[in-house]
CSV table of C-alpha atoms in Angstrom, one decimal:
chain,number,residue,atom,x,y,z
A,7,ALA,CA,30.8,-24.0,-0.4
A,8,LEU,CA,33.1,-21.7,-2.2
A,9,VAL,CA,36.2,-23.2,-0.8
A,10,ALA,CA,34.8,-26.6,-1.7
A,11,THR,CA,34.2,-25.6,-5.2
A,12,LEU,CA,37.7,-24.1,-5.6
A,13,ALA,CA,39.3,-27.0,-3.9
A,14,LEU,CA,37.5,-29.5,-6.3
A,15,SER,CA,39.0,-27.7,-9.3
A,16,LEU,CA,42.5,-27.6,-7.7
A,17,VAL,CA,42.4,-31.3,-6.9
A,18,GLY,CA,41.1,-32.2,-10.4
A,19,LEU,CA,44.0,-30.6,-12.1
A,20,VAL,CA,46.5,-32.4,-9.6
A,21,ALA,CA,44.8,-35.6,-9.9
A,22,LEU,CA,44.7,-35.5,-13.7
A,23,ARG,CA,48.5,-34.5,-13.8
A,24,TYR,CA,49.2,-37.9,-11.8
A,25,LEU,CA,46.6,-40.2,-13.2
A,26,GLY,CA,47.0,-39.2,-16.8
A,27,PRO,CA,50.4,-40.9,-17.4
A,28,ASP,CA,49.1,-44.1,-15.8
A,29,ILE,CA,45.4,-44.5,-17.3
A,30,GLY,CA,45.4,-42.0,-20.0
A,31,PHE,CA,44.5,-38.4,-20.0
A,32,ARG,CA,41.2,-38.8,-21.7
A,33,ARG,CA,40.1,-41.6,-19.3
A,34,ALA,CA,41.4,-39.7,-16.4
A,35,ALA,CA,39.5,-36.7,-17.5
A,36,MET,CA,36.2,-38.5,-17.9
A,37,ILE,CA,36.7,-40.0,-14.3
A,38,LEU,CA,37.5,-36.7,-12.7
A,39,ALA,CA,34.6,-35.0,-14.6
A,40,MET,CA,32.2,-37.5,-13.1
A,41,VAL,CA,33.7,-37.3,-9.6
A,42,ILE,CA,33.8,-33.5,-9.6
A,43,GLY,CA,30.2,-33.4,-11.1
A,44,ALA,CA,28.9,-35.6,-8.4
A,45,ALA,CA,30.6,-33.6,-5.7
A,46,THR,CA,29.3,-30.4,-7.2
A,47,ALA,CA,25.8,-31.7,-7.4
A,48,GLY,CA,26.0,-32.7,-3.8
A,49,LEU,CA,27.1,-29.1,-2.8
A,50,ALA,CA,24.3,-27.7,-4.9
A,51,ALA,CA,21.7,-29.9,-3.0
A,52,LEU,CA,23.4,-28.8,0.3
A,53,LEU,CA,23.0,-25.2,-0.6
A,54,ALA,CA,19.4,-25.5,-1.8
A,55,ARG,CA,18.5,-27.1,1.5
A,56,LEU,CA,20.5,-24.6,3.5
A,57,LEU,CA,19.8,-21.4,1.7
A,58,LEU,CA,17.5,-21.5,-1.3
A,59,ARG,CA,14.4,-23.3,0.4
A,60,PRO,CA,14.5,-21.2,3.6
A,61,VAL,CA,14.7,-18.1,1.8
A,62,THR,CA,12.1,-18.9,-0.7
A,63,THR,CA,9.7,-19.9,2.0
A,64,LEU,CA,10.4,-16.8,3.9
A,65,SER,CA,9.8,-14.8,0.8
A,66,ILE,CA,6.4,-16.6,0.3
A,67,GLU,CA,5.4,-15.7,3.9
A,68,ALA,CA,6.5,-12.0,3.5
A,69,ALA,CA,4.3,-11.7,0.4
A,70,ALA,CA,1.3,-13.3,2.2
A,71,LEU,CA,2.0,-10.7,5.1
A,72,ARG,CA,2.0,-8.0,2.4
A,73,ARG,CA,-1.3,-9.1,1.0
A,74,ASP,CA,-2.9,-9.4,4.4
A,75,PRO,CA,-1.3,-7.5,7.3
A,76,ARG,CA,-3.2,-9.8,9.7
A,77,HIS,CA,-1.5,-12.8,8.3
A,78,ILE,CA,0.4,-14.7,10.9
A,79,LEU,CA,3.8,-15.9,9.8
A,80,THR,CA,4.2,-19.7,10.3
A,81,PRO,CA,7.4,-21.2,11.3
A,82,LEU,CA,9.7,-22.6,8.6
A,83,PRO,CA,10.1,-26.3,8.4
A,84,HIS,CA,13.9,-25.7,8.7
A,85,TYR,CA,16.0,-22.6,8.7
A,86,GLY,CA,19.2,-24.0,7.3
A,87,THR,CA,21.6,-21.7,9.2
A,88,ARG,CA,21.6,-19.9,12.3
A,89,GLU,CA,21.7,-16.5,10.6
A,90,LEU,CA,18.6,-17.3,8.6
A,91,ALA,CA,16.9,-18.6,11.9
A,92,ASP,CA,17.6,-15.1,13.4
A,93,LEU,CA,16.5,-13.3,10.4
A,94,ALA,CA,13.1,-15.2,10.3
A,95,GLN,CA,12.5,-14.7,13.9
A,96,GLY,CA,13.3,-11.0,13.6
A,97,ILE,CA,10.8,-10.7,10.7
A,98,ALA,CA,8.2,-12.5,12.6
A,99,THR,CA,8.7,-10.3,15.6
A,100,MET,CA,8.5,-7.2,13.7
A,101,ALA,CA,5.3,-8.3,11.8
A,102,ALA,CA,3.8,-9.1,15.1
A,103,ALA,CA,4.7,-5.6,16.6
A,104,LEU,CA,3.3,-3.9,13.4
A,105,GLN,CA,0.1,-6.1,13.7
A,106,ASN,CA,-0.3,-5.0,17.4
A,107,ARG,CA,0.2,-1.3,16.7
A,108,GLU,CA,-2.3,-1.6,13.8
A,109,ALA,CA,-4.8,-3.2,16.2
A,110,GLN,CA,-4.1,-0.7,18.9
A,111,VAL,CA,-4.7,2.3,16.3
A,112,ARG,CA,-7.9,0.7,15.0
A,113,SER,CA,-9.3,0.2,18.4
A,114,PHE,CA,-8.4,3.6,19.6
A,115,THR,CA,-10.1,5.1,16.5
A,116,ASP,CA,-13.2,3.0,17.1
A,117,HIS,CA,-13.3,3.8,20.7
A,118,VAL,CA,-13.0,7.6,20.0
A,119,THR,CA,-15.5,7.8,17.4
A,120,HIS,CA,-18.0,5.7,19.4
A,121,GLU,CA,-17.5,7.7,22.6
A,122,LEU,CA,-17.8,11.0,20.9
A,123,LYS,CA,-20.7,10.1,18.6
A,124,THR,CA,-23.2,10.1,21.5
A,125,PRO,CA,-22.4,13.7,23.2
A,126,VAL,CA,-22.0,15.3,19.7
A,127,THR,CA,-25.5,14.1,18.7
A,128,ALA,CA,-26.9,15.2,22.0
A,129,ILE,CA,-25.4,18.6,21.5
A,130,ARG,CA,-26.7,18.8,18.0
A,131,ALA,CA,-30.2,17.8,19.2
A,132,ALA,CA,-30.2,20.4,21.9
A,133,ALA,CA,-29.1,23.1,19.6
A,134,GLU,CA,-31.8,22.2,17.0
A,135,LEU,CA,-34.4,22.5,19.9
A,136,LEU,CA,-33.0,26.0,20.8
A,137,GLU,CA,-33.1,27.0,17.2
A,138,ASP,CA,-36.8,26.2,17.0
A,139,GLY,CA,-37.6,28.5,19.8
A,140,VAL,CA,-37.7,32.2,19.9
A,141,LEU,CA,-34.2,33.7,20.5
A,142,PRO,CA,-32.6,37.0,20.1
A,143,ALA,CA,-30.4,37.6,17.1
A,144,ALA,CA,-27.2,37.1,19.2
A,145,ASP,CA,-28.3,33.9,20.8
A,146,ARG,CA,-29.5,32.4,17.4
A,147,ALA,CA,-26.1,33.3,15.8
A,148,LEU,CA,-24.5,31.4,18.6
A,149,VAL,CA,-26.8,28.4,18.2
A,150,THR,CA,-26.0,28.4,14.4
A,151,GLN,CA,-22.4,28.3,15.2
A,152,ILE,CA,-22.9,25.3,17.6
A,153,LEU,CA,-24.7,23.3,14.9
A,154,GLY,CA,-22.0,24.2,12.3
A,155,ALA,CA,-19.3,23.0,14.8
A,156,THR,CA,-21.2,19.8,15.7
A,157,ALA,CA,-21.6,19.1,11.9
A,158,GLN,CA,-17.8,19.5,11.5
A,159,MET,CA,-17.3,17.2,14.4
A,160,GLN,CA,-19.6,14.5,13.0
A,161,THR,CA,-18.0,15.0,9.5
A,162,ARG,CA,-14.5,14.5,11.2
A,163,LEU,CA,-15.5,11.5,13.1
A,164,GLU,CA,-16.9,9.8,9.9
A,165,ALA,CA,-13.7,10.7,8.1
A,166,LEU,CA,-11.6,9.0,10.8
A,167,ARG,CA,-13.9,5.9,10.5
A,168,ARG,CA,-13.3,5.7,6.8
A,169,VAL,CA,-9.7,6.0,7.2
A,170,THR,CA,-9.5,3.1,9.6
A,171,ALA,CA,-11.8,1.2,7.2
A,172,ALA,CA,-9.5,2.0,4.2
A,173,ARG,CA,-6.5,0.5,6.1
A,174,GLU,CA,-8.1,-2.9,6.2
A,175,PRO,CA,-7.0,-5.1,3.0
A,176,GLY,CA,-10.6,-5.8,1.9
A,177,HIS,CA,-10.1,-4.9,-1.7
A,178,GLN,CA,-8.1,-7.9,-3.0
A,179,GLY,CA,-8.6,-8.5,-6.6
A,180,VAL,CA,-8.0,-7.3,-10.2
A,181,CYS,CA,-9.9,-4.7,-12.2
A,182,ARG,CA,-9.4,-2.4,-15.2
A,183,LEU,CA,-10.2,1.2,-15.7
A,184,ALA,CA,-12.7,0.2,-18.2
A,185,ASP,CA,-14.7,-1.3,-15.4
A,186,LEU,CA,-14.9,2.0,-13.5
A,187,LEU,CA,-15.2,4.5,-16.2
A,188,PRO,CA,-19.1,4.4,-16.6
A,189,ASP,CA,-19.8,4.9,-12.7
A,190,LEU,CA,-17.1,7.5,-12.6
A,191,ALA,CA,-18.6,9.5,-15.5
A,192,ALA,CA,-22.1,9.2,-14.0
A,193,GLU,CA,-20.9,10.4,-10.5
A,194,HIS,CA,-19.0,13.5,-11.9
A,195,PRO,CA,-21.2,14.7,-14.8
A,196,GLY,CA,-19.5,18.1,-14.9
A,197,LEU,CA,-16.1,16.5,-15.8
A,198,ARG,CA,-14.6,15.1,-19.0
A,199,ILE,CA,-13.0,11.9,-18.0
A,200,LYS,CA,-10.5,10.5,-20.6
A,201,SER,CA,-8.6,7.4,-20.3
A,202,THR,CA,-5.7,5.6,-22.0
A,203,GLY,CA,-4.8,1.9,-21.3
A,204,ALA,CA,-8.3,1.2,-19.9
A,205,ASP,CA,-7.9,-2.5,-20.4
A,206,ILE,CA,-4.7,-3.1,-18.5
A,207,PRO,CA,-5.1,-5.2,-15.4
A,208,LEU,CA,-4.5,-3.5,-12.1
A,209,PRO,CA,-3.9,-5.6,-8.9
A,210,LEU,CA,-6.8,-4.0,-6.9
A,211,ALA,CA,-10.4,-4.9,-6.7
A,212,ALA,CA,-12.7,-2.4,-8.5
A,213,SER,CA,-14.3,-1.4,-5.2
A,214,GLY,CA,-10.9,-0.2,-3.8
A,215,LEU,CA,-9.8,1.6,-7.1
A,216,HIS,CA,-13.2,3.3,-7.2
A,217,ILE,CA,-12.7,4.9,-3.7
A,218,VAL,CA,-9.3,6.2,-4.7
A,219,LEU,CA,-10.2,7.7,-8.0
A,220,GLY,CA,-13.3,8.9,-6.6
A,221,HIS,CA,-11.5,11.0,-4.0
A,222,LEU,CA,-9.0,12.3,-6.6
A,223,ILE,CA,-11.7,13.2,-9.4
A,224,HIS,CA,-13.8,14.9,-6.6
A,225,ASN,CA,-10.8,16.9,-5.5
A,226,ALA,CA,-10.1,17.9,-9.2
A,227,ALA,CA,-13.7,19.2,-9.6
A,228,GLN,CA,-13.5,21.2,-6.3
A,229,HIS,CA,-10.4,23.0,-7.7
A,230,GLY,CA,-12.0,24.1,-10.9
A,231,ALA,CA,-10.9,21.2,-13.3
A,232,ALA,CA,-12.9,20.5,-16.6
A,233,GLU,CA,-11.1,17.4,-17.7
A,234,VAL,CA,-9.5,14.5,-15.8
A,235,THR,CA,-7.1,12.2,-17.6
A,236,LEU,CA,-6.5,8.6,-16.4
A,237,THR,CA,-3.4,6.7,-18.0
A,238,ALA,CA,-2.6,3.2,-17.1
A,239,THR,CA,0.7,1.6,-18.0
A,240,ALA,CA,2.2,-1.7,-17.0
A,241,SER,CA,6.1,-2.6,-17.2
A,242,ASP,CA,8.3,-5.2,-15.5
A,243,GLY,CA,5.5,-6.4,-13.3
A,244,ILE,CA,4.6,-2.9,-12.0
A,245,ALA,CA,1.4,-1.3,-13.0
A,246,SER,CA,0.5,2.3,-12.6
A,247,VAL,CA,-2.1,4.9,-13.2
A,248,MET,CA,-1.4,8.6,-13.7
A,249,VAL,CA,-4.3,10.8,-12.8
A,250,GLY,CA,-4.0,14.3,-14.1
A,251,ASN,CA,-6.4,17.2,-14.3
A,252,ASP,CA,-6.5,20.8,-15.7
A,253,GLY,CA,-7.6,22.5,-12.4
A,254,ARG,CA,-6.0,25.0,-10.3
A,255,PRO,CA,-2.4,24.0,-9.5
A,256,ILE,CA,-1.3,23.2,-6.1
A,257,SER,CA,0.8,25.9,-4.5
A,258,PRO,CA,4.5,25.1,-3.6
A,259,GLY,CA,3.7,25.7,0.0
A,260,ASN,CA,0.8,23.0,0.1
A,261,ARG,CA,2.4,20.3,-1.9
A,262,ASP,CA,4.0,18.7,1.3
A,263,GLN,CA,1.0,18.8,3.2
A,264,ILE,CA,-1.7,17.5,0.9
A,265,PHE,CA,-1.5,13.9,2.4
A,266,THR,CA,-1.6,15.2,6.0
A,267,PRO,CA,-5.0,14.2,7.8
A,268,PHE,CA,-7.4,17.2,7.9
A,269,PHE,CA,-5.4,19.4,5.7
A,270,THR,CA,-7.7,21.0,3.2
A,271,THR,CA,-7.9,24.3,1.1
A,272,THR,CA,-11.8,23.8,0.5
A,273,ARG,CA,-13.1,23.8,4.0
A,274,ASP,CA,-15.7,26.4,2.9
A,275,LEU,CA,-16.9,23.9,0.1
A,276,GLY,CA,-17.2,21.0,2.7
A,277,GLY,CA,-13.7,19.5,2.4
A,278,THR,CA,-12.6,17.5,5.3
A,279,GLY,CA,-9.0,17.2,4.4
A,280,MET,CA,-9.2,13.4,4.6
A,281,GLY,CA,-9.8,12.3,0.9
A,282,LEU,CA,-6.1,11.8,0.1
A,283,THR,CA,-5.4,10.4,3.4
A,284,ILE,CA,-8.1,7.6,2.7
A,285,ALA,CA,-6.6,7.0,-0.7
A,286,GLU,CA,-3.1,6.6,0.5
A,287,SER,CA,-4.0,4.4,3.4
A,288,LEU,CA,-6.1,2.1,1.2
A,289,LEU,CA,-3.3,1.9,-1.4
A,290,ARG,CA,-0.7,1.2,1.2
A,291,ALA,CA,-2.8,-1.6,2.8
A,292,HIS,CA,-2.8,-3.3,-0.6
A,293,GLY,CA,1.0,-3.0,-1.5
A,294,ALA,CA,0.5,0.2,-3.5
A,295,ASP,CA,1.5,3.9,-3.1
A,296,ILE,CA,0.5,7.3,-4.5
A,297,ALA,CA,2.7,10.3,-5.1
A,298,LEU,CA,2.0,13.8,-6.3
A,299,LEU,CA,4.3,14.5,-9.5
A,300,PRO,CA,6.2,17.6,-10.2
A,301,ASP,CA,3.9,20.4,-11.3
A,302,ASP,CA,5.5,21.1,-14.7
A,303,GLN,CA,2.5,19.4,-16.6
A,304,GLY,CA,-0.5,20.4,-14.3
A,305,VAL,CA,-1.8,18.6,-11.2
A,306,ARG,CA,-0.8,14.8,-11.6
A,307,PHE,CA,-0.9,11.9,-9.2
A,308,LEU,CA,0.8,8.6,-9.8
A,309,LEU,CA,-0.6,5.4,-8.4
A,310,ARG,CA,1.9,2.4,-8.4
A,311,PHE,CA,0.8,-1.2,-7.9
A,312,THR,CA,3.5,-3.8,-7.4
A,313,ALA,CA,2.9,-7.2,-8.8
A,314,ALA,CA,0.5,-9.4,-6.8
């Protein structure tokens, strides 16, 4: 196409030089302009069919896959070029591999939580029966430890189940902070929750954003925060929410681990270390992300939502 475009310009100049003296330069220029315009239009149509339409269709399929990881890529009506056909096949293969891996992780998690639930429940029931009996102090302390361990195991299994559920793209929609503020304030009466940009649309259903903000606000309360600020902004098709609090800062040694499953500094308060993991999994399943911002202005998390 590039060679043809350059050739048309060169041929036009040569033809104008030879046709001009015979039929007049103005008439020759008009004729050549029409011929070159028609040829250029033909090249444009060819490029649209060979490149623009396949790339646009592939982009639409990729966007559908981003919205729903279980979406099956449909074959393109035509691929235009061999390179585009190879690219489309590579994307389809990669998507299928990711879907299979996601299904395997989900199946394994469901299997593990199901298989462990019954024996853990049985151990807890047996320990409770022993606790009701007359036991020496040492044995009673051991039973108490068993009950505490089984409670922790049940909590971890439930957290794993919630993480798996969070990876499912089931919160498609649009909401605003204003839709969530009354419920969040009622759930955390000990905190002052302030908001800016509460009417900015965010490309996530209220049910999903409520889960994410709920975990962040709960963590803030556990770390001694008295005030939480929610600041929503939107620019160039990217919406974001900054969640800040005035609680205890995160130590430098812990900043790189806060999204690691089961990592927590509040285990004595019942923390499971899965709250941020659940929030991150849910956001990523819906084309968004979460990051911990530098600590020069307190504890701040940034949620970024790409355009739907």
